[in-house]
PDB file of C-alpha atoms in Angstrom:
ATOM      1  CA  UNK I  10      -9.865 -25.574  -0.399  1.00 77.00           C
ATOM      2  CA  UNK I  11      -6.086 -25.670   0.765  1.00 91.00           C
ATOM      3  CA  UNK I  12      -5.714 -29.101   3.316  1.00 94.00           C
ATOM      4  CA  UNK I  13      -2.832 -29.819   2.737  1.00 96.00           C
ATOM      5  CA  UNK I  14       0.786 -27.422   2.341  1.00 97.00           C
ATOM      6  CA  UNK I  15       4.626 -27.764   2.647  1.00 97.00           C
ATOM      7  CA  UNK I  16       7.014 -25.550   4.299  1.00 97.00           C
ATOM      8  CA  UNK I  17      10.487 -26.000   3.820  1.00 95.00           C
ATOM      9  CA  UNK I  18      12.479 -23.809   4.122  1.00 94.00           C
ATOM     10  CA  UNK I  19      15.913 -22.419   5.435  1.00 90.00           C
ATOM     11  CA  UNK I  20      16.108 -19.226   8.301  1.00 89.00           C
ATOM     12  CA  UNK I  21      18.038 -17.630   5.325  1.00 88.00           C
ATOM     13  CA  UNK I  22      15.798 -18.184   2.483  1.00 92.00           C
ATOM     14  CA  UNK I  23      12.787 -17.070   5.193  1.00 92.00           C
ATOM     15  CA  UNK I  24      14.451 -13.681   6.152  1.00 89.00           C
ATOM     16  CA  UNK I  25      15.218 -13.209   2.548  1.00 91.00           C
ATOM     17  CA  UNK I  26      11.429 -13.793   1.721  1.00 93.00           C
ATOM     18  CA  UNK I  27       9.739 -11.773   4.505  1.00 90.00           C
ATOM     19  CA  UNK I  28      12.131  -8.515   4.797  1.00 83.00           C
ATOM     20  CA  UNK I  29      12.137  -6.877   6.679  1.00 78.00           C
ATOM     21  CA  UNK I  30      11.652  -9.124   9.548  1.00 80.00           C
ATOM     22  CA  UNK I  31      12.863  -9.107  13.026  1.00 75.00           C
ATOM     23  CA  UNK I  32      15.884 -11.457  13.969  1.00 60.00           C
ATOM     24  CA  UNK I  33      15.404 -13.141  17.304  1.00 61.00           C
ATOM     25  CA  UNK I  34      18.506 -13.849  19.776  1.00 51.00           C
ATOM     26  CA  UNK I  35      18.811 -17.414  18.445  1.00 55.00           C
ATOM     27  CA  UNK I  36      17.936 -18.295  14.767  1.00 65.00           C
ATOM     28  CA  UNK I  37      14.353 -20.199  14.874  1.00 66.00           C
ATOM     29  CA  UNK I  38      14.978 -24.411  14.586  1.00 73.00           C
ATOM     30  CA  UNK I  39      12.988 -24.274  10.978  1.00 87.00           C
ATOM     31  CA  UNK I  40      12.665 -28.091  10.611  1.00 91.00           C
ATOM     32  CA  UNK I  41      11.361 -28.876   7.377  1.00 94.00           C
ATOM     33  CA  UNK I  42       7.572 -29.997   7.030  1.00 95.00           C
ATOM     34  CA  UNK I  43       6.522 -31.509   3.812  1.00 95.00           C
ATOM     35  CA  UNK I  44       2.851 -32.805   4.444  1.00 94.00           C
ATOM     36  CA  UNK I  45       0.632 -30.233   6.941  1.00 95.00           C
ATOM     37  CA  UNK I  46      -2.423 -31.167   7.774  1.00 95.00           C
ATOM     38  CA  UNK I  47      -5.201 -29.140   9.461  1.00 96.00           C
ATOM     39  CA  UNK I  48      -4.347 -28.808  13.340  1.00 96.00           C
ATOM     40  CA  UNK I  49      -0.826 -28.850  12.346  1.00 96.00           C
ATOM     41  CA  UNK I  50       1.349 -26.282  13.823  1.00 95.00           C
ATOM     42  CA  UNK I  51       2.608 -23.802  11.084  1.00 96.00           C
ATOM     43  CA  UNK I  52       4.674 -21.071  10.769  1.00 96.00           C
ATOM     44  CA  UNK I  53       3.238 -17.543   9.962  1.00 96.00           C
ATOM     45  CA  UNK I  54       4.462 -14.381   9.220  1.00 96.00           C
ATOM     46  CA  UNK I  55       2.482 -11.601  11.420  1.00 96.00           C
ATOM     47  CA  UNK I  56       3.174  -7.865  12.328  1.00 93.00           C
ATOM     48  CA  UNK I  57       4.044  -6.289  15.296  1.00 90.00           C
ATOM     49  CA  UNK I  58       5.356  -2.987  16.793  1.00 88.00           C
ATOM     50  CA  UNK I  59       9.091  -4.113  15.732  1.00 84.00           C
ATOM     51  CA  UNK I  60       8.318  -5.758  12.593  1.00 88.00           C
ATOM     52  CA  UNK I  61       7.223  -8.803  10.985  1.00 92.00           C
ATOM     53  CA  UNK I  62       7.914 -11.549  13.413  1.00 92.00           C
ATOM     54  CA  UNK I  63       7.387 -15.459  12.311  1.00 93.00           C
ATOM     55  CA  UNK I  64       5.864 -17.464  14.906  1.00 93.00           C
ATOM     56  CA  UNK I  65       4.067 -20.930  15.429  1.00 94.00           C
ATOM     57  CA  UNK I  66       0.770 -21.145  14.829  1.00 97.00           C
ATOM     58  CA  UNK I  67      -2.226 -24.095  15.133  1.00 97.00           C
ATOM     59  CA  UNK I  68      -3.959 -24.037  11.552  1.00 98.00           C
ATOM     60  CA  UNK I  69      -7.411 -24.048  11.687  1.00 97.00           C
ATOM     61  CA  UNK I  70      -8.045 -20.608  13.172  1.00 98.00           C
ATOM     62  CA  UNK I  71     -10.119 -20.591  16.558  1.00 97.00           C
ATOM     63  CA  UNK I  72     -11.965 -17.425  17.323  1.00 96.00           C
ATOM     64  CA  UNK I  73     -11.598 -15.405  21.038  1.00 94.00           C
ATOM     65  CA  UNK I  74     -15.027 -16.474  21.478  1.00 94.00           C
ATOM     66  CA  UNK I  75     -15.412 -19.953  20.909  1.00 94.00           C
ATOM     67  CA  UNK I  76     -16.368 -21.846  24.068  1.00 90.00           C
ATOM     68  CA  UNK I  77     -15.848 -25.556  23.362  1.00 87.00           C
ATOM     69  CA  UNK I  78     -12.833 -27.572  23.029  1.00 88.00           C
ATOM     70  CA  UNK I  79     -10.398 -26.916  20.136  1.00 89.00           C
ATOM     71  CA  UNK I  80     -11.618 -29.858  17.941  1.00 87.00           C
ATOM     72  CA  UNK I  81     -15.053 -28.475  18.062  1.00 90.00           C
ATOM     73  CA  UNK I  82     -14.305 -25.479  16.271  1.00 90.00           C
ATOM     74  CA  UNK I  83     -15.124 -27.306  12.768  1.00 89.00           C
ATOM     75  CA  UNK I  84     -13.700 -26.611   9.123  1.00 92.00           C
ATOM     76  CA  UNK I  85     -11.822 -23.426   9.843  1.00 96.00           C
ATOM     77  CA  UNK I  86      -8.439 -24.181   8.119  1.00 98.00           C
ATOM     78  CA  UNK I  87      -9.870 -22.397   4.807  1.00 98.00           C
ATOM     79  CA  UNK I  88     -11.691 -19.364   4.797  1.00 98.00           C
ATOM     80  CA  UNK I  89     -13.417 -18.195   1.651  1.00 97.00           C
ATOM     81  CA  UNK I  90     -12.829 -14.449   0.119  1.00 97.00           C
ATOM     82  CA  UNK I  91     -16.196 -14.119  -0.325  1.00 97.00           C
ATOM     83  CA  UNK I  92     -17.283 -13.927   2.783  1.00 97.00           C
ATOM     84  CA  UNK I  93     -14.071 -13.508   4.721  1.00 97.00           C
ATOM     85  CA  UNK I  94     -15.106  -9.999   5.631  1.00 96.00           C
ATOM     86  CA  UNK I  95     -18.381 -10.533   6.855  1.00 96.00           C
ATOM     87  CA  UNK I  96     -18.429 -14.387   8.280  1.00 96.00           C
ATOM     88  CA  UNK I  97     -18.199 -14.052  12.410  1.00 96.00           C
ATOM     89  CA  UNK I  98     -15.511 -16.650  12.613  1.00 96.00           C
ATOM     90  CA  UNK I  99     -12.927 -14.995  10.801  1.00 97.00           C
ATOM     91  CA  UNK I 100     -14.280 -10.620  10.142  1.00 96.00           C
ATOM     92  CA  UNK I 101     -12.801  -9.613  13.352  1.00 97.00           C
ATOM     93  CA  UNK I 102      -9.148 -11.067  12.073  1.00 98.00           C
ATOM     94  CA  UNK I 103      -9.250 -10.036   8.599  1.00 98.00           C
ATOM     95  CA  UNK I 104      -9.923  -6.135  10.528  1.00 96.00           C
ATOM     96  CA  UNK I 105      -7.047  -6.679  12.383  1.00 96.00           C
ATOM     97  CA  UNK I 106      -5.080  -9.741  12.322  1.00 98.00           C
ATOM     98  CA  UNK I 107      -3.565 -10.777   8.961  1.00 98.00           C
ATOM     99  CA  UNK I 108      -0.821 -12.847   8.293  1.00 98.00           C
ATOM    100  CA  UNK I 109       1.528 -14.411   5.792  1.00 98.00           C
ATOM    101  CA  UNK I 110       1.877 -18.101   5.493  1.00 98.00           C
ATOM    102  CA  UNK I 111       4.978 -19.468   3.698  1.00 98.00           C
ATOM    103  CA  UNK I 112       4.698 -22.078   1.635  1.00 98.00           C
ATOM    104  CA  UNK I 113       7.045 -24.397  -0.780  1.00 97.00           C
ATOM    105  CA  UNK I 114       3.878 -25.517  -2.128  1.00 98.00           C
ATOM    106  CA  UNK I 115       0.406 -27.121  -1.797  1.00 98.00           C
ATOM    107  CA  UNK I 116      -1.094 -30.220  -2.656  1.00 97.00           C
ATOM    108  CA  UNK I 117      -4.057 -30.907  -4.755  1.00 96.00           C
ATOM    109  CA  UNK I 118      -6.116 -34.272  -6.266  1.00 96.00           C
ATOM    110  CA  UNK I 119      -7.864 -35.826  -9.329  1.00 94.00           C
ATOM    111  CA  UNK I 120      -9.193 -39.233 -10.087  1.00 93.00           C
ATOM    112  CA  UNK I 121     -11.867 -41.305  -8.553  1.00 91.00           C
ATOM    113  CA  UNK I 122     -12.491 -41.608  -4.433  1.00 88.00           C
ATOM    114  CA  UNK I 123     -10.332 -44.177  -3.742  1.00 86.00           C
ATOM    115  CA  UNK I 124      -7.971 -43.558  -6.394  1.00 89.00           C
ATOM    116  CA  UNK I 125      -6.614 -40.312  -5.892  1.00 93.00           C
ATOM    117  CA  UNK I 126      -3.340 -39.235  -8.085  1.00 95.00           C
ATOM    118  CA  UNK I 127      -1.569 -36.239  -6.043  1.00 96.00           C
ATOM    119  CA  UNK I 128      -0.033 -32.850  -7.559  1.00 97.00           C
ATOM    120  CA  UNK I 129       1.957 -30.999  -6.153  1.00 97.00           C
ATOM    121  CA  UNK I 130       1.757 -27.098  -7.146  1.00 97.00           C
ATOM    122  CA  UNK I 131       4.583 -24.431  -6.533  1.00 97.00           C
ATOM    123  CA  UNK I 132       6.090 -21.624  -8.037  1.00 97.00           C
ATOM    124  CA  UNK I 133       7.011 -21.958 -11.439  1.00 97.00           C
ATOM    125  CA  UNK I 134      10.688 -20.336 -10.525  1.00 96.00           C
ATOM    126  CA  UNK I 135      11.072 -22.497  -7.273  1.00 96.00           C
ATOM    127  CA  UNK I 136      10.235 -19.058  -4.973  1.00 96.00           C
ATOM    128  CA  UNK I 137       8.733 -19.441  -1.895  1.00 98.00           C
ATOM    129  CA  UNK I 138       5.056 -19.057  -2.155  1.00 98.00           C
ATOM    130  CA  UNK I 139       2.763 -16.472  -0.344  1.00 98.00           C
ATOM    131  CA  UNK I 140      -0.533 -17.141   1.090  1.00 98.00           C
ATOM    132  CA  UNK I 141      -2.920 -14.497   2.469  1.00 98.00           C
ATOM    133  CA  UNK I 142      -3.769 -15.694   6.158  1.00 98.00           C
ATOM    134  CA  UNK I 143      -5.623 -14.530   9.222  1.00 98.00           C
ATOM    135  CA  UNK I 144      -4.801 -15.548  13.027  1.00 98.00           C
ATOM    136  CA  UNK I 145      -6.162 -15.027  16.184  1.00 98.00           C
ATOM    137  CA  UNK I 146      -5.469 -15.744  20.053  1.00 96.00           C
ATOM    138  CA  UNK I 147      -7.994 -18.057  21.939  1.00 96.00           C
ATOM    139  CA  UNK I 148      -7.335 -19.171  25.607  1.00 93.00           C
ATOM    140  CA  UNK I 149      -8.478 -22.484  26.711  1.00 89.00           C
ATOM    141  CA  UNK I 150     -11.185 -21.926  29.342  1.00 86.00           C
ATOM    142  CA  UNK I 151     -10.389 -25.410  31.010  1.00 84.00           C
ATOM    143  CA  UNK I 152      -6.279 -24.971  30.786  1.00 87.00           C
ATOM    144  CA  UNK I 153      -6.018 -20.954  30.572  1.00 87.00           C
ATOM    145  CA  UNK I 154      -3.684 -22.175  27.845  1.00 90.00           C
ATOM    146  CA  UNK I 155      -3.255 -19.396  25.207  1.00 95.00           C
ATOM    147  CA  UNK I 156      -2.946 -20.964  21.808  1.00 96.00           C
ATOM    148  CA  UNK I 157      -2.049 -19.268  18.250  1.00 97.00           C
ATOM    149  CA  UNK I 158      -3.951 -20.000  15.251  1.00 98.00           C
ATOM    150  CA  UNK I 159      -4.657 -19.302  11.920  1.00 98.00           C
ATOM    151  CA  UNK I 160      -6.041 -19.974   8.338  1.00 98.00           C
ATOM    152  CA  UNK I 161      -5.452 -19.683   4.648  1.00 98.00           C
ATOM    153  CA  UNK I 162      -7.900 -17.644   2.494  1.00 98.00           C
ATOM    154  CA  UNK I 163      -8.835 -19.553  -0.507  1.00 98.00           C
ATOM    155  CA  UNK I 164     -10.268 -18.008  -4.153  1.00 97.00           C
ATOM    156  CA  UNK I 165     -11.505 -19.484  -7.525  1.00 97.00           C
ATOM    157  CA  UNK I 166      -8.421 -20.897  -9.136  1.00 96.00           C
ATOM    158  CA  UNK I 167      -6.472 -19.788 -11.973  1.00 95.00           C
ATOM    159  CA  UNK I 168      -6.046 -21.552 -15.534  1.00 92.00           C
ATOM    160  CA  UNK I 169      -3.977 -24.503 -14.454  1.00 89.00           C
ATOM    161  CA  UNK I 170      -5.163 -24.727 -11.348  1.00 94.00           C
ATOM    162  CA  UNK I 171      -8.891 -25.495 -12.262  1.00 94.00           C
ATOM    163  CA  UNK I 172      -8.230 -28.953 -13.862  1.00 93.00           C
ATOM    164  CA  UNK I 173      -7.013 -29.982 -10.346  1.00 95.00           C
ATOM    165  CA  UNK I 174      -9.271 -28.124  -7.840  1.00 94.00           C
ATOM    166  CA  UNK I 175     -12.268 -25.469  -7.703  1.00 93.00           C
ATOM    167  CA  UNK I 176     -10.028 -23.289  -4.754  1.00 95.00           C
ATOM    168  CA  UNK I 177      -6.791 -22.797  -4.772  1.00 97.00           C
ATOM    169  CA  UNK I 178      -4.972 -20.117  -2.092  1.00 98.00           C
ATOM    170  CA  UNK I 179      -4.890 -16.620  -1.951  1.00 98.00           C
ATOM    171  CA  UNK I 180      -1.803 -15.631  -2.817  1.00 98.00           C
ATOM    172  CA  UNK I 181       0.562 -12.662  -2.130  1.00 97.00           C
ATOM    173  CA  UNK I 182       3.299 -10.567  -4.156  1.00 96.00           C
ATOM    174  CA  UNK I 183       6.022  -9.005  -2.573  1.00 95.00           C
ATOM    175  CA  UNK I 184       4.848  -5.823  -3.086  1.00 95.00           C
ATOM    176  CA  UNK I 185       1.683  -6.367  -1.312  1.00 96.00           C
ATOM    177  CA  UNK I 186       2.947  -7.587   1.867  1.00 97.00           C
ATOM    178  CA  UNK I 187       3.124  -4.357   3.534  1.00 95.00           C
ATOM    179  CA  UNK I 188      -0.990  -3.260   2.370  1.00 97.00           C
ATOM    180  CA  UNK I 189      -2.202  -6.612   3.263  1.00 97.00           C
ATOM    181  CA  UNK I 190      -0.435  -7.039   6.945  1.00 97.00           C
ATOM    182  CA  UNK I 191      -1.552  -3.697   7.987  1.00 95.00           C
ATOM    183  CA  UNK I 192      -4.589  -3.738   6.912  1.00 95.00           C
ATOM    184  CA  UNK I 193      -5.081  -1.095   3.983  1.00 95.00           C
ATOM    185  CA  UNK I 194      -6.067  -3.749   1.486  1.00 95.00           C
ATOM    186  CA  UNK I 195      -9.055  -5.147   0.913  1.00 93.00           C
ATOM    187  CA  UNK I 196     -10.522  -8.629  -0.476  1.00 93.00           C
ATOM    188  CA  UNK I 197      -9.491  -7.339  -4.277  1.00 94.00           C
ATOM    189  CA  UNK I 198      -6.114  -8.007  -3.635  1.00 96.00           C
ATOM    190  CA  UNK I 199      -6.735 -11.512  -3.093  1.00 96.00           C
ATOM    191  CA  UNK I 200      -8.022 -11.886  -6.147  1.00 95.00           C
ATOM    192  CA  UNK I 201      -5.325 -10.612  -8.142  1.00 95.00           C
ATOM    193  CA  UNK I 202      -3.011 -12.803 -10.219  1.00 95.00           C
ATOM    194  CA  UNK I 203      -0.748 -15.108  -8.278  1.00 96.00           C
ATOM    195  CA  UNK I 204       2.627 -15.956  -9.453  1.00 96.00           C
ATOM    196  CA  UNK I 205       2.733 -18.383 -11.985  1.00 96.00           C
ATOM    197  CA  UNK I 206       2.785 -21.633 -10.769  1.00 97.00           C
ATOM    198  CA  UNK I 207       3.680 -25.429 -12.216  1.00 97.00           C
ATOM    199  CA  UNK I 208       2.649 -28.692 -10.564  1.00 96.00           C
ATOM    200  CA  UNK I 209       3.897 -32.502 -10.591  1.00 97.00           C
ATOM    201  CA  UNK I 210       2.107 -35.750  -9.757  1.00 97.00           C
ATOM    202  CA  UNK I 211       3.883 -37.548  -6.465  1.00 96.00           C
ATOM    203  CA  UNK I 212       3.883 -40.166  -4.573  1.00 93.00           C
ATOM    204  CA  UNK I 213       0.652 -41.913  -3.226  1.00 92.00           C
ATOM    205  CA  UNK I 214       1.878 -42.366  -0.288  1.00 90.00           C
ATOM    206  CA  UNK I 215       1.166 -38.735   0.583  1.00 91.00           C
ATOM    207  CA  UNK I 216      -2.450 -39.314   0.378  1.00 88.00           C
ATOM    208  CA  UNK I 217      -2.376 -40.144   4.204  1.00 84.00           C
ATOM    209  CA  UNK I 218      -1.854 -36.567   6.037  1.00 82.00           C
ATOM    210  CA  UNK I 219       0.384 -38.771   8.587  1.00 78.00           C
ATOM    211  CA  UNK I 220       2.775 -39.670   6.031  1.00 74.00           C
ATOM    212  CA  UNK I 221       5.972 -37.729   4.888  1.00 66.00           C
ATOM    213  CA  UNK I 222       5.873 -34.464   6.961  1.00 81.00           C
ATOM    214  CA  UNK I 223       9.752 -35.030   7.389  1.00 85.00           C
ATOM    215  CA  UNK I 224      10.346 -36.831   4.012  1.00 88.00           C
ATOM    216  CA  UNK I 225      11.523 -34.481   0.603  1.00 92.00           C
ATOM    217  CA  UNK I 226      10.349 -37.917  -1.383  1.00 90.00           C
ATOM    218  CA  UNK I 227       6.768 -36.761  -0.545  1.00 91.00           C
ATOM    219  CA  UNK I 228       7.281 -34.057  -3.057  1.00 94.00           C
ATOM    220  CA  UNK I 229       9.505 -35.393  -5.647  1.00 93.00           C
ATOM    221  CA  UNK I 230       8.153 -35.789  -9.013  1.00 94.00           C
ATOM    222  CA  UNK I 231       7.394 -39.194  -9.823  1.00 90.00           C
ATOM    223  CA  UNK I 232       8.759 -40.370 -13.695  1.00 69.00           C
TER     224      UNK I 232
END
């Protein structure tokens, strides 16, 4: 699983990462978040008629037909390749709603319950990171508010990656942005190699999702 990411980033380094993409009027107020949690709001990288656009987006993806409230949707910040294609929540998106969700890096745990040591993983050159996503659009039956959401494919991890975690994030090269947004590319892409990656234990004090979303110290290496 992925449950908890970072983006931080600057409009620059995001238009640099995600040409071509289409420049609104006013440059987007990209705060920096350090700890996201599920039900966070994110920003994703989707494509429209004009070109990829990066917009807001709940994460935990809520499909056009759910009928309850959003918090009883369940677990659908992950979704696994295996059955991405074919699971009801999220086959209908992965047809014909992919995104891109930027990331400085993602958080991981070992130790005991109760004595969790955190590591933070990102790219091994400092590059923003690329994870495969799906959205969708869901009105609120009670509100007839639209909302935005989405959620992070997740794979077997790499070497590395295994002695923290048994999923790690699908991730994306440059290359394959164009095959994966449209739609041309299938769940073997996702299972490619990612780019290599490093990681660093961190503070404890991220173990609480409310803690550090506006705070670099939340992913500084400790020592």
């Amino acid at each position: 699983m992925c449950g908890r990411f970072s983006q931080a980033f600057t409009w620059e380094e995001i238009v640099a990462f995600s040409q071509p993409l289409t420049v609104p009027t006013e440059r987007a107020n990209l705060q920096p978040h350090y700890n996201l949690a599920p039900t966070d709001t994110v920003r994703i990288i989707v494509r429209t008629p004009l070109g990829r656009e990066l917009i807001p987006a709940r994460w935990g993806l809520i499909p056009p037909w759910h009928k309850g409230r959003p918090n009883e949707v369940g677990a659908t910040f992950n979704a696994r390749v295996e059955s991405v294609a074919t699971k009801p929540t999220f086959r209908s998106a992965f047809r014909s709603r992919r995104c891109i969700i930027p990331a400085s890096g993602f958080f991981e745990w070992t130790g005991p319950k109760g004595d969790k040591t955190p590591h933070f993983i990102s790219a091994a050159d400092g590059a923003l990171l690329a994870f495969a996503g799906l959205w969708e659009r869901w009105k609120d039956p009670e509100t007839g508010q639209e909302i935005i959401s989405c959620t992070i494919i997740v794979r077997d991890p790499v070497a590395g990656i295994a002695t923290l975690h048994d999923r790690m994030p699908c991730m994306l090269h440059p290359r394959d942005f164009d095959v994966w947004l449209d739609g041309s590319a299938g769940e073997k892409l996702l299972t490619d190699p990612p780019p290599a990656l490093r990681d660093w234990i961190v503070d404890r004090r991220v173990n609480k999702s409310s803690v550090g979303d506006d705070d670099p110290g939340t992913i500084t290496p400790l020592g």
